[in-house]
Amino acid sequence: MAIQKKHGKGRLDKWYKLAKEKGYRARAAFKLVQLNKKYGFLEKSKVLLDLCAAPGSWSQVAAEVMPVGSLIVGVDLSPIKPIPRVITFQSDITTDKCRATIRQHLKTWKADTVLHDGAPNVGTAWAQDSFNQAELVLQSLKLATEFLIEGGTFVTKVFRSKDYNPLLWVFNQLFNKVEATKPPSSRNVSAEIFVVCRGFKAPKRIDPRFLDPKSVFAELQGATPNNEAKVYNPETKKRKREGYEEGDYLQYKETTASEFIQTADPIAILGSYNKLSFKQPPNGDVALAALDKLPETTQEIRTCCDDLKVLGRRDFKLLLKWRLKVREIFGLSTKKDAKKEEEAAEEVAEVESMDDELKTQEELQAMKDREDSKKKRAKRRENERKQREIVRMQMNMISPMDIGMEEAGPMGEGAMFSLKKIDQANALKRLAQGRMSVLSASDQKKDRDSGIGSSPESGDDSDDSDLDRLEGELDAMYSQYQERKAEADAKYRAKKAREEHEDDEWEGLSVSEQSQQSDSSDWDEEEGDSDDDDDDGSHANGLIRDLDGAEANQGGLSRKAAAFFNQDIFKGIADSLPNPTGGNAEPVATKAKESSKEVNGQSGKEKKSEDQTMWDSDSEVGGGNGQFEVVKRPKEDDDWEKHLEKTADGKPDIDIITAEAMTLAHQLATGQMTTHDAIDDAFNKRTLRDRDGLPDWFIDDETKHDKPQKPTTKAAAKAIQEKMRAYNARPIKKVREAKARKKFKAAQRLEKLKKKSDALANDEGMTEKEKADTISRLLSKAAKKKPSQPAKLVVARGVHRGVKGRPQGVKGRYRIVDPRMKKELRAQKRIAQRKKR
Ligand SMILES: C[S@@+](CC[C@H](N)C(=O)[O-])C[C@H]1O[C@@H](n2cnc3c(N)ncnc32)[C@H](O)[C@@H]1O
């Protein structure tokens, strides 16, 4: 009979296979194994609380690793089958009852470690369906703050969403060390990440807002709609969960094309309207009539105007160019005109009094101006490039070091966190309302169109530079679009992360990477809303806000920036950073260092030993010579695969699971190919392709479609198929054990029978016939199978519905069926009996 292929991604997964072999109840066990391997918290723990523990694989691991006699308490909404050395109970961790039960079990002890791997149950516990995972994390943190010992460890699963950064911030307030990591056994396609919080500060009083989902996950109020994004991706519409905006009740909106030409914010129109019409309004529109007749208003433009919601990048650009041209024809103010007028006025005023010397000076000045504007343009382009790189960094495509942060320093010129750049009122407002990357694109555009906030830097008087800027903006928008896509698509994110780490072992994502990656800037804005009248000099930018108002601790940075510099990696670099302001401004790193010192409260010795676990002892992070140097951990330290099975000759047991790999292995094994050939083949026409200067969207497209095809043979594909079949056919450990038990019992029975027949044979009081009869009776009795009891059908009703394990009061074999099936079986029996009669 052909073996049925069982479906489900887990079947082909090596962790699933390994879990089966080791007798763990879920592959999730390896996540804890790997986290513990990295941080080593289980060996040090005597009391552990496992929140959301079902089916119990984490508790199994804890029971294996923790010292003998440790107390392990596991709780879950679902029942957990008994685990040796573990106390389990069924409860909802969000309830007071659960807290009381934990208290009962822990008695007066405090937990050294609290684990939380909870994910809201969708389907089974319908009452909890709506409970967000981030809220569940906060709830588990609440329990952790109650039961953890000072210095204890809290390990939690977090899904990377907009709530991720606020959660990290809260963790940082309560723990000395917070690190986010993704163990290899966690699927790359999963948005889950594990945060290990060490060194619980056990404050006497915790601000209740830290643990209140309403404060922590406060939504951004009144943010400016991201029209650029709407223009870029019109298909993805957000559901209006909170109803329509005031005065915006229409699904379909139309405006005149002349309005688009005249508006100061063309992007807003493109983003929010469906059509630009050329139809005359009842009271007539001269501008519209003229626009209709212009040769620049081509058929293509009209088609684009007809349905703005299907505009692509090219159409979008076309419309904006058309608008610029028409504005020029109509004599509407453009930067170019304004500057020309200004210059003309200056010329008229000075023409009469200008002597030769003045003329020369004027020329020199003009040359200098031209040179200056050239430099500024270059600088602006560089800024735009950096901005794009920041976005790419947020998407994990490059590391902070790639954008030259280490050269300029965090507060250096043009640096990512420079506050100088955003002190315009308009820019500040936008920053407070939206994302950083959106700010410059839209802000610059607005500046150009409306003339507001114009600066010599933004002034550009050539069509070329307008187009360049447009190109830059479009690229920035494309990056934003990519970023949003990346956020929505976990697979894409995983791919990007893999791409970034492809030369290296994938070590999970660091906190900084995470905080950079998330676009959630809600944290600061929410507080900013209520503090409009805060004119304190230190907060002149209105950027620095704290949940409890302790802004001074943030070192004059936003919470996000402060969180970034609060990472251990920045500790101790303060001294090595040159003070750019000549001593007036305190370097951020100093603040970070100080705050981390306050926060840590750990002795240097302790810290050193912890650092040594994580980093190579050679690492110099703010070391004695003031050098800031990050040294990669040695291979053996972070070798996640170390515990993998080894072959008899001690080599790692590498599983070949793709047909391509099998083909290659086959060819190498049979000598059809040498390793030299394999290396040679790795160089293909795409290897040395120069991608410098190509736009991101083009590179993305190329990467997607332009891939080398690796050869596969039929035999290799078949071999892989067979291998997978073999995996699927393999019985699980439990079944293998049951079979072995059965064999053992049969052997025991045989032994007993042998002894009995020997005794009979030696019995002199019996005739040979009697002996033979008795032995054959014994044999036939032993061969007879016990009639198996039919399984009892049990209907799980009410609270027992969906409950796993033996229902209360049921003995012997049983099967859980739904009520319908039981009724139908009874009916069948009745019919059969009636027929008999
Ligand atoms: C991924 S599983 C945990 C796996 C577990 N760590 C292990 O190793 O076997 C997530 C668990 O969270 C539990 N859960 C979700 N919401 C819960 C709640 N409010 N209270 C208790 N458990 C909850 C679910 O019942 C589910 O068993």
Coordinates of C-alpha atoms in Angstrom, one line a residue, residues 78-619:
S78 CA -5.3 23.8 27.8
P79 CA -4.6 20.8 30.0
I80 CA -1.1 19.5 30.2
K81 CA -0.4 15.8 30.5
P82 CA 1.6 15.1 33.6
I83 CA 5.3 15.7 33.3
P84 CA 7.7 14.1 35.9
R85 CA 9.0 16.8 38.3
V86 CA 6.6 19.4 37.0
I87 CA 3.5 20.8 38.6
T88 CA 0.9 21.7 36.0
F89 CA -2.5 23.3 36.1
Q90 CA -5.1 24.6 33.8
S91 CA -5.9 28.3 34.0
D92 CA -6.0 31.6 32.0
I93 CA -2.9 33.6 32.9
T94 CA -4.8 36.8 32.5
T95 CA -7.0 36.0 35.5
D96 CA -6.6 36.6 39.3
K97 CA -7.4 33.0 39.9
C98 CA -4.3 31.9 38.0
R99 CA -2.2 34.3 40.0
A100 CA -3.6 32.9 43.2
T101 CA -2.9 29.3 42.1
I102 CA 0.7 30.2 41.2
R103 CA 1.1 31.8 44.6
Q104 CA -0.2 28.6 46.2
H105 CA 2.3 26.4 44.4
L106 CA 5.3 28.7 44.8
K107 CA 4.4 29.3 48.5
T108 CA 7.0 31.8 49.8
W109 CA 9.6 31.2 47.0
K110 CA 10.3 33.5 44.2
A111 CA 10.9 32.3 40.7
D112 CA 14.4 32.5 39.3
T113 CA 13.1 32.2 35.7
V114 CA 9.7 33.0 34.2
L115 CA 9.1 31.6 30.7
H116 CA 6.3 32.7 28.4
D117 CA 5.7 31.2 25.0
G118 CA 2.1 32.1 24.8
A119 CA 0.2 32.8 21.6
P120 CA -3.5 33.6 21.7
N121 CA -5.5 30.5 20.9
V122 CA -7.5 31.0 17.8
G123 CA -10.4 28.6 17.5
T124 CA -10.3 26.6 20.7
A125 CA -10.4 29.1 23.4
W126 CA -12.8 31.4 21.6
A127 CA -13.1 33.7 24.6
Q128 CA -9.4 34.6 24.2
D129 CA -9.4 34.9 20.4
S130 CA -9.3 38.6 20.5
F131 CA -6.6 38.7 23.0
N132 CA -3.6 40.2 21.3
Q133 CA -0.2 38.4 21.7
A134 CA 1.5 41.6 22.7
E135 CA -1.1 42.1 25.5
L136 CA -0.5 38.5 26.5
V137 CA 3.2 39.3 26.8
L138 CA 2.4 42.3 29.0
Q139 CA 0.2 40.1 31.1
S140 CA 2.9 37.5 31.5
L141 CA 5.4 40.4 32.4
K142 CA 2.9 41.4 35.0
L143 CA 3.1 37.9 36.6
A144 CA 6.8 37.9 36.2
T145 CA 7.1 41.2 38.1
E146 CA 5.1 39.6 40.9
F147 CA 6.9 36.3 41.1
L148 CA 10.4 36.9 39.9
I149 CA 13.3 37.2 42.3
E150 CA 15.6 40.2 42.0
G151 CA 18.1 39.5 39.2
G152 CA 15.8 36.8 37.8
T153 CA 15.3 36.1 34.1
F154 CA 12.2 36.5 32.0
V155 CA 12.0 34.9 28.6
T156 CA 9.2 35.7 26.3
K157 CA 8.0 35.2 22.8
V158 CA 7.1 38.4 21.0
F159 CA 5.6 38.9 17.6
R160 CA 7.3 41.6 15.7
S161 CA 4.6 44.1 15.1
K162 CA 4.1 47.8 15.9
D163 CA 3.8 46.8 19.5
Y164 CA 7.3 45.3 19.6
N165 CA 9.2 48.5 20.4
P166 CA 7.0 49.7 23.2
L167 CA 7.3 46.2 24.7
L168 CA 11.1 46.4 24.5
W169 CA 11.1 49.8 26.1
V170 CA 9.1 48.4 29.0
F171 CA 11.4 45.4 29.4
N172 CA 14.3 47.8 29.5
Q173 CA 12.8 49.7 32.3
L174 CA 12.5 46.6 34.4
F175 CA 15.5 44.5 33.5
N176 CA 19.2 45.2 33.3
K177 CA 19.8 43.3 30.1
V178 CA 17.3 42.8 27.4
E179 CA 18.2 41.0 24.2
A180 CA 16.1 39.8 21.4
T181 CA 17.1 36.7 19.4
K182 CA 15.6 34.3 17.0
P183 CA 16.8 30.7 17.6
P184 CA 17.4 28.6 14.5
S185 CA 14.6 26.3 15.3
S186 CA 12.2 29.2 15.1
R187 CA 10.9 29.2 11.5
N188 CA 12.2 32.1 9.5
V189 CA 8.8 32.7 8.1
S190 CA 7.4 33.2 11.6
A191 CA 7.3 36.8 12.9
E192 CA 8.1 35.4 16.4
I193 CA 11.2 36.5 18.2
F194 CA 12.4 35.7 21.7
V195 CA 13.3 38.4 24.1
V196 CA 15.5 37.3 27.0
C197 CA 15.4 39.9 29.9
R198 CA 18.0 39.3 32.5
G199 CA 18.7 40.9 35.9
F200 CA 15.2 41.8 37.1
K201 CA 15.5 45.1 39.0
A202 CA 12.7 44.2 41.3
P203 CA 11.7 47.9 41.9
K204 CA 9.7 48.5 45.1
R205 CA 7.0 50.2 43.1
I206 CA 6.3 49.8 39.4
D207 CA 4.5 52.5 37.5
P208 CA 1.2 50.8 36.7
R209 CA 1.4 52.3 33.2
F210 CA 4.3 50.1 32.4
L211 CA 2.0 47.1 32.6
D212 CA -1.2 48.7 31.2
P213 CA -1.8 47.8 27.6
K214 CA -3.7 51.1 27.1
S215 CA -0.6 53.2 28.0
V216 CA 2.0 50.9 26.4
F217 CA 0.3 50.3 23.1
A218 CA -1.4 53.7 22.8
E219 CA -2.3 54.4 19.2
L220 CA -1.0 57.3 17.4
Q221 CA -3.6 60.1 17.3
G222 CA -4.3 62.3 14.4
A223 CA -1.3 61.2 12.3
T224 CA -1.0 62.7 8.9
P225 CA -2.2 60.2 6.3
N226 CA 0.6 58.7 4.3
N227 CA -0.5 59.7 0.9
E228 CA 2.7 58.7 -0.8
A229 CA 2.1 55.2 0.4
K230 CA -1.5 55.3 -0.8
V231 CA -0.3 56.4 -4.2
Y232 CA 2.2 53.6 -4.3
N233 CA 0.1 50.8 -3.2
P234 CA -3.5 51.7 -3.8
E235 CA -4.8 48.1 -3.6
T236 CA -4.0 47.6 0.1
K237 CA -6.7 49.5 1.8
K238 CA -6.9 49.7 5.6
R239 CA -10.2 48.8 7.1
K240 CA -11.8 51.8 8.8
R241 CA -12.2 50.2 12.1
E242 CA -12.8 53.5 13.8
G243 CA -15.2 54.7 11.2
Y244 CA -14.5 57.4 8.6
E245 CA -12.6 60.6 9.2
E246 CA -14.7 63.6 9.9
G247 CA -16.1 64.9 6.6
D248 CA -14.6 62.0 4.7
Y249 CA -17.6 59.7 4.2
L250 CA -17.1 59.0 0.5
Q251 CA -15.5 55.9 -1.0
Y252 CA -15.2 57.5 -4.4
K253 CA -13.7 61.0 -4.7
E254 CA -13.2 63.2 -7.7
T255 CA -11.6 66.6 -8.1
T256 CA -10.8 68.8 -11.1
A257 CA -7.4 68.5 -12.8
S258 CA -7.0 72.3 -12.3
E259 CA -7.2 71.7 -8.6
F260 CA -4.3 69.3 -8.9
I261 CA -2.2 71.8 -10.8
Q262 CA -2.9 74.6 -8.2
T263 CA -2.6 72.6 -5.0
A264 CA 0.4 72.9 -2.8
D265 CA 0.2 69.2 -1.9
P266 CA -0.2 67.2 -5.1
I267 CA 0.7 63.9 -3.4
A268 CA -2.2 64.3 -1.0
I269 CA -4.6 64.6 -4.1
L270 CA -3.0 61.6 -5.8
G271 CA -3.3 59.6 -2.6
S272 CA -6.8 60.4 -1.6
Y273 CA -8.8 61.0 -4.9
N274 CA -10.0 58.5 -7.4
K275 CA -10.1 60.7 -10.5
L276 CA -8.9 64.1 -11.8
S277 CA -11.7 65.3 -14.0
F278 CA -11.6 67.6 -17.0
K279 CA -15.3 68.2 -16.9
Q280 CA -16.4 71.8 -16.5
P281 CA -18.1 72.5 -13.2
P282 CA -21.5 74.4 -13.4
N283 CA -20.0 77.8 -12.7
G284 CA -17.2 77.2 -15.2
D285 CA -13.4 76.9 -14.7
V286 CA -11.2 78.9 -17.0
A287 CA -8.0 77.2 -15.8
L288 CA -9.5 73.8 -16.5
A289 CA -10.6 74.8 -20.0
A290 CA -7.0 76.1 -20.7
L291 CA -5.6 72.9 -19.2
D292 CA -7.8 70.8 -21.4
K293 CA -6.5 72.5 -24.5
L294 CA -2.8 72.4 -23.7
P295 CA -0.7 70.1 -25.9
E296 CA 1.0 69.0 -22.7
T297 CA -2.3 67.4 -21.6
T298 CA -1.7 64.3 -23.7
Q299 CA -4.1 61.3 -24.0
E300 CA -1.8 59.4 -21.7
I301 CA -2.1 62.1 -19.0
R302 CA -5.9 62.0 -19.4
T303 CA -5.9 58.2 -19.0
C304 CA -3.8 58.5 -15.9
C305 CA -6.2 61.1 -14.5
D306 CA -9.2 58.8 -15.2
D307 CA -8.3 56.3 -12.5
L308 CA -5.7 57.4 -9.9
K309 CA -6.1 54.2 -7.9
V310 CA -4.4 52.1 -10.5
L311 CA -1.4 54.4 -11.1
G312 CA 2.0 52.8 -11.2
R313 CA 5.3 54.4 -10.4
R314 CA 5.8 55.6 -14.0
D315 CA 2.3 57.2 -14.3
F316 CA 2.7 58.8 -11.0
K317 CA 6.0 60.4 -12.1
L318 CA 4.4 61.5 -15.4
L319 CA 1.5 63.3 -13.6
L320 CA 3.9 65.1 -11.3
K321 CA 6.1 66.2 -14.3
W322 CA 3.0 67.4 -16.1
R323 CA 1.9 69.4 -13.2
L324 CA 5.3 71.1 -13.0
K325 CA 5.2 72.0 -16.7
V326 CA 1.7 73.3 -16.5
R327 CA 2.5 75.4 -13.5
E328 CA 5.3 77.0 -15.4
I329 CA 3.1 77.7 -18.4
F330 CA 0.4 79.2 -16.2
G331 CA 3.0 81.3 -14.5
L332 CA 2.2 79.8 -11.1
S333 CA 4.9 80.4 -8.6
T334 CA 7.7 77.9 -8.7
K335 CA 11.0 78.0 -6.9
K336 CA 12.7 78.7 -10.1
D337 CA 10.6 81.9 -10.8
A338 CA 10.8 83.1 -7.3
K339 CA 14.6 82.9 -7.4
K340 CA 14.7 84.6 -10.8
E341 CA 12.5 87.5 -9.6
E342 CA 14.7 87.9 -6.6
E343 CA 17.8 88.0 -8.7
A344 CA 16.3 90.4 -11.2
A345 CA 15.3 92.8 -8.4
E346 CA 18.7 92.7 -7.0
E347 CA 20.2 93.4 -10.4
V348 CA 17.9 96.4 -11.0
A349 CA 18.8 97.9 -7.6
E350 CA 22.5 97.6 -8.1
V351 CA 23.1 98.2 -11.8
E352 CA 23.6 101.9 -11.5
S353 CA 26.1 102.0 -8.7
M354 CA 28.2 99.1 -9.9
D355 CA 31.8 100.0 -10.9
D356 CA 34.3 97.6 -12.3
E357 CA 35.6 96.4 -9.0
L358 CA 32.1 95.8 -7.7
K359 CA 31.4 93.9 -10.9
T360 CA 34.3 91.6 -10.4
Q361 CA 33.2 91.0 -6.9
E362 CA 29.7 90.3 -8.0
E363 CA 31.0 87.8 -10.5
L364 CA 33.1 86.2 -7.9
Q365 CA 30.1 86.1 -5.6
A366 CA 28.0 84.5 -8.3
M367 CA 30.6 81.9 -8.9
K368 CA 30.8 81.2 -5.2
D369 CA 27.1 81.0 -5.0
R370 CA 27.0 78.5 -7.8
E371 CA 29.7 76.5 -6.2
D372 CA 27.8 76.6 -2.9
S373 CA 24.6 75.5 -4.4
K374 CA 26.4 72.7 -6.2
K375 CA 27.9 71.5 -2.9
K376 CA 24.5 71.7 -1.2
R377 CA 22.9 69.7 -3.9
A378 CA 25.6 67.0 -3.5
K379 CA 25.0 67.1 0.2
R380 CA 21.3 66.8 -0.2
R381 CA 21.7 63.8 -2.5
E382 CA 24.0 62.2 0.1
N383 CA 21.4 62.8 2.7
E384 CA 18.8 61.2 0.5
R385 CA 21.1 58.3 0.0
K386 CA 21.6 57.9 3.7
Q387 CA 17.9 58.1 4.3
R388 CA 17.4 55.3 1.8
E389 CA 20.1 53.3 3.5
I390 CA 18.4 53.8 6.9
V391 CA 15.2 52.5 5.4
R392 CA 17.2 49.5 4.1
M393 CA 18.8 49.1 7.5
Q394 CA 15.3 49.1 9.0
M395 CA 14.6 46.2 6.7
N396 CA 17.8 44.5 7.8
M397 CA 19.4 44.9 4.5
I398 CA 22.5 46.7 5.8
S399 CA 24.0 47.3 9.2
P400 CA 24.3 50.7 10.8
M401 CA 28.1 50.7 10.2
D402 CA 27.5 50.7 6.5
I403 CA 25.9 54.1 6.6
G404 CA 28.9 55.7 8.2
M405 CA 27.5 56.1 11.6
E406 CA 30.7 55.2 13.2
E407 CA 32.5 58.0 11.3
A408 CA 30.3 60.8 12.0
G409 CA 29.2 59.6 15.5
P410 CA 25.6 59.5 16.6
M411 CA 25.4 63.2 16.9
G412 CA 27.7 64.0 14.0
E413 CA 26.9 66.0 11.0
G414 CA 24.2 64.4 8.9
A415 CA 23.9 61.6 11.4
M416 CA 20.8 59.6 11.7
F417 CA 19.8 61.0 15.1
S418 CA 20.9 64.5 14.5
L419 CA 18.3 66.8 16.1
K420 CA 19.5 69.8 14.2
K421 CA 17.9 68.7 11.0
I422 CA 14.4 68.6 12.3
D423 CA 14.0 71.8 14.1
Q424 CA 11.7 73.4 11.6
A425 CA 8.2 73.7 13.0
N426 CA 6.7 71.9 10.1
A427 CA 9.2 69.1 10.0
L428 CA 8.8 68.6 13.7
K429 CA 5.1 68.3 13.5
R430 CA 5.4 65.8 10.7
L431 CA 8.0 63.8 12.6
A432 CA 5.7 63.9 15.7
Q433 CA 2.9 62.5 13.6
G434 CA 4.5 60.0 11.3
R435 CA 7.5 58.0 10.5
M436 CA 11.0 59.5 10.1
S437 CA 11.4 58.3 6.6
V438 CA 8.1 59.8 5.5
L439 CA 9.2 63.2 6.9
S440 CA 11.8 64.2 4.5
A441 CA 10.1 62.9 1.4
S442 CA 6.8 64.7 2.0
D443 CA 8.4 67.6 3.7
Q444 CA 10.8 68.4 0.9
K445 CA 8.0 68.1 -1.6
K446 CA 5.7 70.4 0.4
D447 CA 8.6 72.9 0.7
R448 CA 9.1 72.9 -3.0
D449 CA 5.5 73.4 -3.9
S450 CA 4.3 75.7 -1.3
G451 CA 7.5 77.7 -0.6
I452 CA 7.0 77.1 3.1
G453 CA 10.2 76.5 5.0
S454 CA 12.3 77.2 2.0
S455 CA 16.0 77.3 2.7
P456 CA 18.8 78.0 0.4
E457 CA 19.5 74.3 0.6
S458 CA 16.2 73.4 -0.8
G459 CA 16.2 76.1 -3.5
D460 CA 17.1 74.6 -6.9
D461 CA 16.7 76.5 -10.0
S462 CA 17.1 74.0 -12.8
D463 CA 14.7 71.5 -14.3
D464 CA 17.4 68.8 -14.0
S465 CA 17.6 69.2 -10.3
D466 CA 13.8 69.2 -10.0
L467 CA 13.8 65.9 -11.8
D468 CA 16.7 64.6 -9.7
R469 CA 14.8 65.5 -6.6
L470 CA 11.7 63.9 -8.0
E471 CA 13.8 60.8 -8.7
G472 CA 15.2 60.9 -5.2
E473 CA 11.7 61.3 -3.7
L474 CA 10.4 58.5 -5.8
D475 CA 13.2 56.3 -4.7
A476 CA 12.6 57.2 -1.1
M477 CA 8.9 56.4 -1.6
Y478 CA 9.8 53.1 -3.2
S479 CA 11.9 52.3 -0.1
Q480 CA 8.9 53.1 2.1
Y481 CA 6.7 50.9 0.0
Q482 CA 9.3 48.1 0.3
E483 CA 9.4 48.7 4.0
R484 CA 5.7 48.5 4.4
K485 CA 5.7 45.4 2.2
A486 CA 8.4 43.9 4.4
E487 CA 6.4 44.5 7.5
A488 CA 3.4 42.9 6.1
D489 CA 5.2 39.9 4.6
A490 CA 7.1 37.8 7.2
K491 CA 8.5 35.6 4.4
Y492 CA 10.0 38.6 2.7
R493 CA 11.5 39.8 6.0
A494 CA 13.0 36.4 6.6
K495 CA 14.5 36.4 3.2
K496 CA 16.0 39.8 3.6
A497 CA 17.5 38.7 6.9
R498 CA 18.9 35.6 5.4
E499 CA 20.3 37.6 2.5
E500 CA 22.1 39.8 5.0
H501 CA 23.5 37.0 7.0
E502 CA 24.2 34.7 4.1
D503 CA 28.0 35.0 4.4
D504 CA 27.8 34.4 8.1
E505 CA 26.0 32.2 10.5
W506 CA 22.5 33.5 11.2
E507 CA 22.7 34.6 14.8
G508 CA 19.3 36.0 15.2
L509 CA 18.3 39.6 15.2
S510 CA 19.8 42.0 17.8
V511 CA 17.7 44.4 19.7
S512 CA 19.0 47.3 17.7
E513 CA 18.2 45.6 14.5
Q514 CA 14.7 45.0 15.8
S515 CA 14.1 48.5 16.9
Q516 CA 15.5 49.8 13.7
Q517 CA 13.3 47.5 11.7
S518 CA 10.1 48.4 13.3
D519 CA 8.4 51.5 12.1
S520 CA 6.5 52.1 15.2
S521 CA 7.1 55.6 16.4
D522 CA 3.9 55.8 18.2
W523 CA 5.5 55.9 21.5
D524 CA 6.8 59.4 21.4
E525 CA 3.9 61.0 19.6
E526 CA 1.3 59.9 22.1
E527 CA 3.0 61.7 24.9
G528 CA 3.9 64.6 22.6
D529 CA 0.2 65.3 22.1
S530 CA -0.5 66.1 25.7
D531 CA 2.6 68.2 26.2
D532 CA 2.0 71.0 23.7
D533 CA 2.8 73.7 26.1
D534 CA 6.0 72.3 27.4
D535 CA 8.5 75.0 26.6
D536 CA 11.3 73.7 28.7
G537 CA 14.5 74.5 26.9
S538 CA 15.8 71.0 27.1
H539 CA 12.7 69.9 25.2
A540 CA 12.7 72.6 22.6
N541 CA 12.4 70.0 19.9
G542 CA 9.4 68.4 21.6
L543 CA 11.0 65.2 20.6
I544 CA 12.0 63.8 24.0
R545 CA 9.2 62.3 25.9
D546 CA 9.0 59.7 28.6
L547 CA 6.2 57.7 29.9
D548 CA 6.8 59.0 33.4
G549 CA 8.2 62.3 32.3
A550 CA 11.7 61.4 33.2
E551 CA 13.0 62.9 29.9
A552 CA 16.4 63.9 31.3
N553 CA 17.4 60.3 31.4
Q554 CA 17.1 60.0 27.7
G555 CA 20.1 62.2 27.1
G556 CA 18.3 64.6 24.9
L557 CA 17.2 62.0 22.5
S558 CA 13.9 60.4 21.5
R559 CA 13.0 57.3 23.3
K560 CA 13.8 55.3 20.2
A561 CA 17.2 56.8 19.9
A562 CA 17.9 56.4 23.6
A563 CA 16.8 52.8 23.4
F564 CA 19.2 52.4 20.6
F565 CA 22.2 53.9 22.5
N566 CA 21.2 52.1 25.7
Q567 CA 22.4 48.9 24.1
D568 CA 25.4 47.3 25.8
I569 CA 27.4 47.8 22.7
F570 CA 27.6 51.5 23.2
K571 CA 28.7 51.2 26.8
G572 CA 32.0 52.9 27.5
I573 CA 32.4 54.5 24.1
A574 CA 31.6 57.9 25.6
D575 CA 35.2 58.6 26.4
S576 CA 36.4 57.7 23.0
L577 CA 34.0 59.9 21.2
P578 CA 35.2 63.3 20.4
N579 CA 33.0 66.0 21.7
P580 CA 31.8 67.8 18.6
T581 CA 30.5 70.9 20.5
G582 CA 33.7 71.5 22.3
G583 CA 32.4 70.4 25.6
N584 CA 29.0 72.1 25.7
A585 CA 26.9 69.2 24.7
E586 CA 27.3 66.0 26.5
P587 CA 27.9 63.0 24.2
V588 CA 25.0 60.7 23.9
A589 CA 27.1 57.7 24.7
T590 CA 28.0 59.2 28.1
K591 CA 24.3 59.6 28.9
A592 CA 23.7 56.1 27.7
K593 CA 26.6 54.9 29.8
E594 CA 25.4 56.7 32.8
S595 CA 21.8 55.6 32.5
S596 CA 22.9 52.1 31.9
K597 CA 25.1 52.3 35.0
E598 CA 22.1 53.6 37.0
V599 CA 19.9 51.0 35.6
N600 CA 22.3 48.1 35.9
G601 CA 23.4 48.5 39.5
Q602 CA 25.6 45.5 38.9
S603 CA 29.1 45.2 40.0
G604 CA 31.7 45.4 37.3
K605 CA 32.8 41.8 38.0
E606 CA 29.3 40.4 37.5
K607 CA 29.0 42.4 34.3
K608 CA 32.3 41.2 33.0
S609 CA 31.4 37.6 33.5
E610 CA 28.1 38.1 31.8
D611 CA 29.8 39.8 28.9
Q612 CA 32.2 37.1 28.6
T613 CA 29.4 34.6 28.1
M614 CA 28.1 36.6 25.2
W615 CA 31.2 38.1 23.7
D616 CA 34.7 37.0 23.0
S617 CA 36.9 38.0 25.8
D618 CA 39.1 39.8 23.2
S619 CA 36.2 42.1 22.5

